[in-house]
Coordinates of C-alpha atoms in Angstrom, one line a residue:
Chain H
M212 CA 47.3 81.3 105.1
E213 CA 51.1 81.8 105.4
K214 CA 52.0 85.4 105.5
K215 CA 55.1 86.8 103.9
E216 CA 57.9 87.1 106.6
R217 CA 58.1 90.5 108.0
K218 CA 61.2 91.7 109.7
I219 CA 60.7 94.0 112.6
M220 CA 64.0 95.7 113.7
V221 CA 64.2 97.0 117.2
A222 CA 67.0 99.2 118.2
V223 CA 67.8 98.4 121.7
D224 CA 70.3 100.0 124.0
E225 CA 70.7 100.2 127.7
S226 CA 67.8 102.5 128.2
E227 CA 64.5 101.4 129.8
E228 CA 62.8 103.1 127.1
S229 CA 64.3 100.9 124.5
M230 CA 63.2 97.7 126.4
F231 CA 59.7 99.3 126.4
A232 CA 59.9 99.8 122.8
L233 CA 60.8 96.0 122.4
S234 CA 57.8 95.0 124.5
W235 CA 55.6 97.3 122.5
S236 CA 56.7 95.6 119.3
I237 CA 55.9 92.1 120.5
T238 CA 52.6 93.3 121.7
N239 CA 51.5 95.3 118.8
L240 CA 53.4 93.9 115.8
I241 CA 54.1 90.4 116.7
S242 CA 51.6 88.8 119.1
D243 CA 49.4 87.3 116.3
T244 CA 50.1 83.6 116.2
N245 CA 49.5 83.6 112.5
N246 CA 52.4 86.0 112.3
N247 CA 55.4 85.2 110.2
S248 CA 57.7 87.7 111.7
K249 CA 61.3 87.9 112.5
L250 CA 62.7 90.1 115.3
L251 CA 66.0 91.8 114.6
L252 CA 67.4 93.1 117.7
L253 CA 70.0 95.7 117.0
Y254 CA 72.6 97.1 119.2
V255 CA 75.0 99.7 118.2
K256 CA 78.4 100.2 120.1
P257 CA 80.1 103.6 119.8
P258 CA 83.2 103.7 117.7
S259 CA 86.3 103.5 119.6
A260 CA 87.3 107.0 118.6
V261 CA 84.6 108.1 120.9
Y262 CA 86.5 107.0 123.9
S263 CA 89.7 108.7 123.1
L264 CA 88.5 112.2 123.4
D265 CA 85.4 112.9 125.6
S266 CA 83.1 115.9 125.0
A267 CA 85.0 118.0 127.7
G268 CA 88.0 117.6 125.8
Y269 CA 90.0 115.2 128.1
I270 CA 92.3 112.7 126.4
F271 CA 92.2 109.4 127.9
S272 CA 95.1 106.9 128.7
N273 CA 95.4 103.7 126.9
E274 CA 94.3 101.8 129.9
T275 CA 91.0 103.9 130.1
I276 CA 90.3 103.4 126.5
H277 CA 90.8 99.7 126.9
A278 CA 88.7 99.6 129.9
L279 CA 85.8 101.5 128.1
Q280 CA 86.1 99.2 125.2
K281 CA 85.6 96.2 127.5
Y282 CA 82.7 97.9 129.1
S283 CA 81.2 98.6 125.7
T284 CA 81.4 94.9 124.8
E285 CA 80.0 93.8 128.2
L286 CA 77.3 96.3 127.8
A287 CA 76.3 95.0 124.4
T288 CA 76.2 91.4 125.7
S289 CA 74.1 92.6 128.8
V290 CA 71.6 94.4 126.6
M291 CA 71.0 91.7 124.3
K292 CA 70.5 89.2 127.2
R293 CA 67.9 91.6 128.8
A294 CA 66.2 91.9 125.4
E295 CA 65.9 88.1 125.1
A296 CA 64.6 87.8 128.5
I297 CA 61.8 90.2 127.6
C298 CA 61.1 88.1 124.6
T299 CA 61.1 84.9 126.6
N300 CA 58.7 86.7 129.1
F301 CA 56.0 87.1 126.4
D302 CA 56.1 83.4 125.9
A303 CA 56.6 84.2 122.2
T304 CA 58.2 80.9 121.3
N305 CA 57.1 81.4 117.8
I306 CA 59.3 84.7 117.3
K307 CA 62.4 84.1 115.3
I308 CA 65.0 86.3 116.8
E309 CA 68.2 87.6 115.1
K310 CA 70.7 89.5 117.2
V311 CA 72.8 92.1 115.5
V312 CA 75.6 94.2 117.0
G313 CA 76.9 97.1 115.0
T314 CA 79.6 99.7 115.8
G315 CA 79.7 103.3 114.9
D316 CA 77.5 106.3 115.0
A317 CA 74.2 104.9 116.1
K318 CA 72.0 107.0 113.7
N319 CA 73.9 106.0 110.7
V320 CA 74.4 102.4 111.8
I321 CA 70.7 101.9 112.4
C322 CA 69.7 103.5 109.1
S323 CA 72.1 101.4 107.1
A324 CA 71.1 98.3 109.0
T325 CA 67.4 98.7 108.0
K326 CA 68.4 98.8 104.4
K327 CA 71.0 96.0 104.5
L328 CA 68.9 93.6 106.4
E329 CA 65.7 94.7 104.7
A330 CA 63.7 95.5 107.8
D331 CA 60.1 96.1 107.1
T332 CA 59.7 98.2 110.3
L333 CA 61.9 99.9 112.6
V334 CA 61.1 100.5 116.3
M335 CA 63.1 102.5 118.7
G336 CA 62.7 104.7 121.7
S337 CA 62.7 108.4 121.5
H338 CA 65.9 108.9 123.5
G339 CA 68.2 106.2 123.8
Y340 CA 72.0 105.7 123.6
G341 CA 72.4 106.4 127.2
F342 CA 76.0 106.1 128.4
F343 CA 77.6 107.5 125.2
K344 CA 75.1 109.8 124.0
R345 CA 77.1 112.9 125.1
A346 CA 79.5 111.9 122.4
L347 CA 76.9 111.6 119.6
L348 CA 75.4 114.7 118.1
G349 CA 71.9 115.1 117.6
S350 CA 69.1 112.9 118.1
V351 CA 69.1 109.3 116.9
S352 CA 65.5 108.9 116.5
D353 CA 65.0 112.3 114.7
H354 CA 67.7 111.1 112.1
C355 CA 66.1 107.7 111.7
V356 CA 62.5 109.0 111.2
K357 CA 64.1 111.3 108.5
Y358 CA 66.4 108.8 106.7
A359 CA 65.3 105.3 107.2
K360 CA 63.3 104.1 104.2
C361 CA 60.9 101.9 106.1
P362 CA 58.2 102.9 108.5
V363 CA 59.7 103.9 111.8
V364 CA 57.9 103.6 115.2
I365 CA 59.0 106.0 117.8
V366 CA 58.1 104.7 121.4
K367 CA 58.2 106.8 124.5
Q368 CA 58.0 105.3 128.0
P369 CA 54.8 106.3 129.5
Chain B
M146 CA 41.2 85.6 125.3
E147 CA 39.6 88.9 124.7
K148 CA 42.4 91.6 124.4
K149 CA 41.9 95.2 125.8
E150 CA 40.7 97.6 123.0
R151 CA 43.4 99.3 121.4
K152 CA 42.8 102.6 119.6
I153 CA 44.9 103.2 116.6
M154 CA 44.7 106.7 115.2
V155 CA 45.7 107.2 111.7
A156 CA 46.0 110.9 110.6
V157 CA 44.8 110.9 107.0
D158 CA 44.9 113.7 104.5
E159 CA 44.8 114.0 100.6
S160 CA 48.2 112.6 100.2
E161 CA 48.9 109.0 98.7
E162 CA 51.3 108.6 101.6
S163 CA 48.7 109.0 104.2
M164 CA 46.5 106.3 102.6
F165 CA 49.6 104.1 102.5
A166 CA 49.9 104.7 106.2
L167 CA 46.3 103.6 106.5
S168 CA 47.1 100.5 104.7
W169 CA 50.1 99.8 106.6
S170 CA 48.2 100.2 109.9
I171 CA 45.6 97.6 109.0
T172 CA 48.0 95.2 107.6
N173 CA 50.5 95.6 110.5
L174 CA 48.5 96.6 113.6
I175 CA 45.0 95.4 113.1
S176 CA 45.1 92.4 110.7
D177 CA 45.0 89.9 113.5
T178 CA 41.5 88.5 114.0
N179 CA 41.8 88.2 117.6
N180 CA 42.4 92.0 117.7
N181 CA 40.2 94.1 119.6
S182 CA 41.2 97.4 117.8
K183 CA 39.4 100.5 117.0
L184 CA 40.6 102.6 114.1
L185 CA 40.4 106.4 114.5
L186 CA 40.6 108.1 111.3
L187 CA 41.6 111.9 111.8
Y188 CA 41.3 114.4 109.3
V189 CA 42.3 118.1 110.0
K190 CA 41.0 120.9 108.2
P191 CA 43.1 124.1 108.3
P192 CA 41.7 127.1 110.2
S193 CA 39.8 129.6 108.1
A194 CA 42.5 132.2 109.0
V195 CA 44.7 130.3 106.6
Y196 CA 42.8 131.3 103.6
S197 CA 42.6 134.9 104.2
L198 CA 46.3 135.4 103.9
D199 CA 48.4 133.0 101.8
S200 CA 52.3 132.4 102.3
A201 CA 53.1 134.9 99.4
G202 CA 51.1 137.6 101.3
Y203 CA 48.0 137.9 98.9
I204 CA 44.9 138.8 100.6
F205 CA 42.0 137.0 99.2
S206 CA 38.5 138.2 98.5
N207 CA 35.5 137.0 100.5
E208 CA 34.4 134.9 97.6
T209 CA 37.8 133.3 97.3
I210 CA 37.7 132.5 101.1
H211 CA 34.2 131.0 100.9
A212 CA 35.2 128.8 97.9
L213 CA 38.2 127.6 99.7
Q214 CA 36.2 126.8 102.8
K215 CA 33.8 124.8 100.7
Y216 CA 36.7 123.1 99.1
S217 CA 38.2 122.2 102.4
T218 CA 35.0 120.7 103.6
E219 CA 34.5 118.7 100.3
L220 CA 38.2 117.5 100.7
A221 CA 37.4 116.3 104.1
T222 CA 34.6 114.2 103.0
S223 CA 36.4 112.9 100.0
V224 CA 39.4 111.9 102.0
M225 CA 37.3 110.2 104.6
K226 CA 35.5 108.3 101.8
R227 CA 38.8 107.1 100.4
A228 CA 40.0 106.0 103.7
E229 CA 36.8 104.0 104.4
A230 CA 37.1 102.5 100.8
I231 CA 40.6 101.2 101.9
C232 CA 39.4 99.7 105.1
T233 CA 36.6 97.9 103.0
N234 CA 39.2 96.6 100.6
F235 CA 41.0 94.7 103.3
D236 CA 37.7 93.0 104.1
A237 CA 38.3 94.2 107.6
T238 CA 34.7 93.8 108.6
N239 CA 35.7 93.3 112.2
I240 CA 37.3 96.7 112.5
K241 CA 35.5 99.4 114.3
I242 CA 36.0 102.7 112.5
E243 CA 35.5 106.1 114.0
K244 CA 36.0 109.3 111.8
V245 CA 37.1 112.5 113.5
V246 CA 37.4 115.8 111.8
G247 CA 39.3 118.5 113.4
T248 CA 40.1 122.1 112.6
G249 CA 43.2 124.0 113.2
D250 CA 47.0 123.6 112.8
A251 CA 47.4 119.9 111.8
K252 CA 50.3 119.3 114.3
N253 CA 48.6 120.8 117.3
V254 CA 45.2 119.2 116.5
I255 CA 46.7 115.7 116.0
C256 CA 48.6 115.7 119.3
S257 CA 45.6 117.0 121.2
A258 CA 43.5 114.3 119.6
T259 CA 45.9 111.5 120.6
K260 CA 45.4 112.6 124.2
K261 CA 41.6 113.5 124.1
L262 CA 40.7 110.4 122.3
E263 CA 43.3 108.2 124.3
A264 CA 44.9 106.7 121.2
D265 CA 47.4 103.9 121.9
T266 CA 49.3 104.5 118.7
L267 CA 49.4 107.2 116.3
V268 CA 50.2 106.5 112.6
M269 CA 50.9 109.0 109.9
G270 CA 52.8 109.8 106.7
S271 CA 56.0 111.7 106.8
H272 CA 55.0 114.6 104.6
G273 CA 51.2 115.0 104.3
Y274 CA 48.8 118.0 104.5
G275 CA 49.3 118.6 100.8
F276 CA 47.2 121.4 99.5
F277 CA 47.6 123.6 102.6
K278 CA 51.0 122.7 103.6
R279 CA 52.6 125.8 102.5
A280 CA 50.4 127.6 105.2
L281 CA 51.6 125.4 108.0
L282 CA 55.1 126.0 109.4
G283 CA 57.4 123.1 109.9
S284 CA 56.8 119.5 109.6
V285 CA 53.7 117.9 111.2
S286 CA 55.3 114.6 111.5
D287 CA 58.4 115.9 113.4
H288 CA 56.3 117.7 115.9
C289 CA 54.0 114.7 116.5
V290 CA 57.0 112.4 117.0
K291 CA 58.1 114.9 119.7
Y292 CA 55.1 115.9 121.4
A293 CA 52.5 113.0 121.1
K294 CA 52.6 110.9 124.3
C295 CA 51.9 107.6 122.6
P296 CA 54.1 105.7 120.3
V297 CA 54.1 107.3 116.7
V298 CA 54.7 105.5 113.5
I299 CA 56.0 107.4 110.6
V300 CA 55.2 105.7 107.3
K301 CA 56.9 106.7 103.9
Q302 CA 55.5 105.7 100.8
P303 CA 58.1 103.1 99.3

């Protein structure tokens, strides 16, 4: 019997933990061959405003801001490539994958994305958002557990 | 290929939300017929000390305490029966079920149980622990997301 398509959103970032969360999702939520699931890979880039003033109060030059923006875009590409490689490793050829890159405060972008893209489940690491995390106040996963409407899986690296 | 047994612990209580979390677990984590999973149904009774002084500071008589203890035991039985009925409804005859009743502060008992019973995943509602929740400080699910070592799924009733 064909099951209704389920959308599993995995919030990926440059952390090992988020890649582990992705593997966990494939093993535990998608591995079933009779499984009509779509994997939504979501990466959130920080808003540019984050670069212009760092947490210690330094104001960066335009060149630095430009370099950081470039780095951020490259990081997004690199994280997505790594995530796709993990999916390929699972020999999960029947998994439909959709890549989504958002920009903004990760916790808000992730919660809105679950709603907008009608995710059935959100999976994420417990820490995450490595490089830029100093700039983002509070825990992303705490916020998502509280405010995302769908079930949220918080995965910790063992 | 036979998969390694996975233990899915579902923290059940008298809330609709926890029963929804149980249904979610069966549909999303266990439905696969090739799935070698064991469902651990955990119910936590409050410690008797909780009855002797309620949150408003009233001290209860021995009769009241006894009645509350009896109620608590009956509640545990009733919640477990309801949980089992849900499993039966799913026609999930291949699911191995183990029922566990603990006593104490729910958040600590649940976290210890995941460790002691080697749960691979913990699933719970976001609120939970209805009748006695006034007596328990803080959110049970927040605590488990933070302190349980395994992946934690927080399910909200839609």
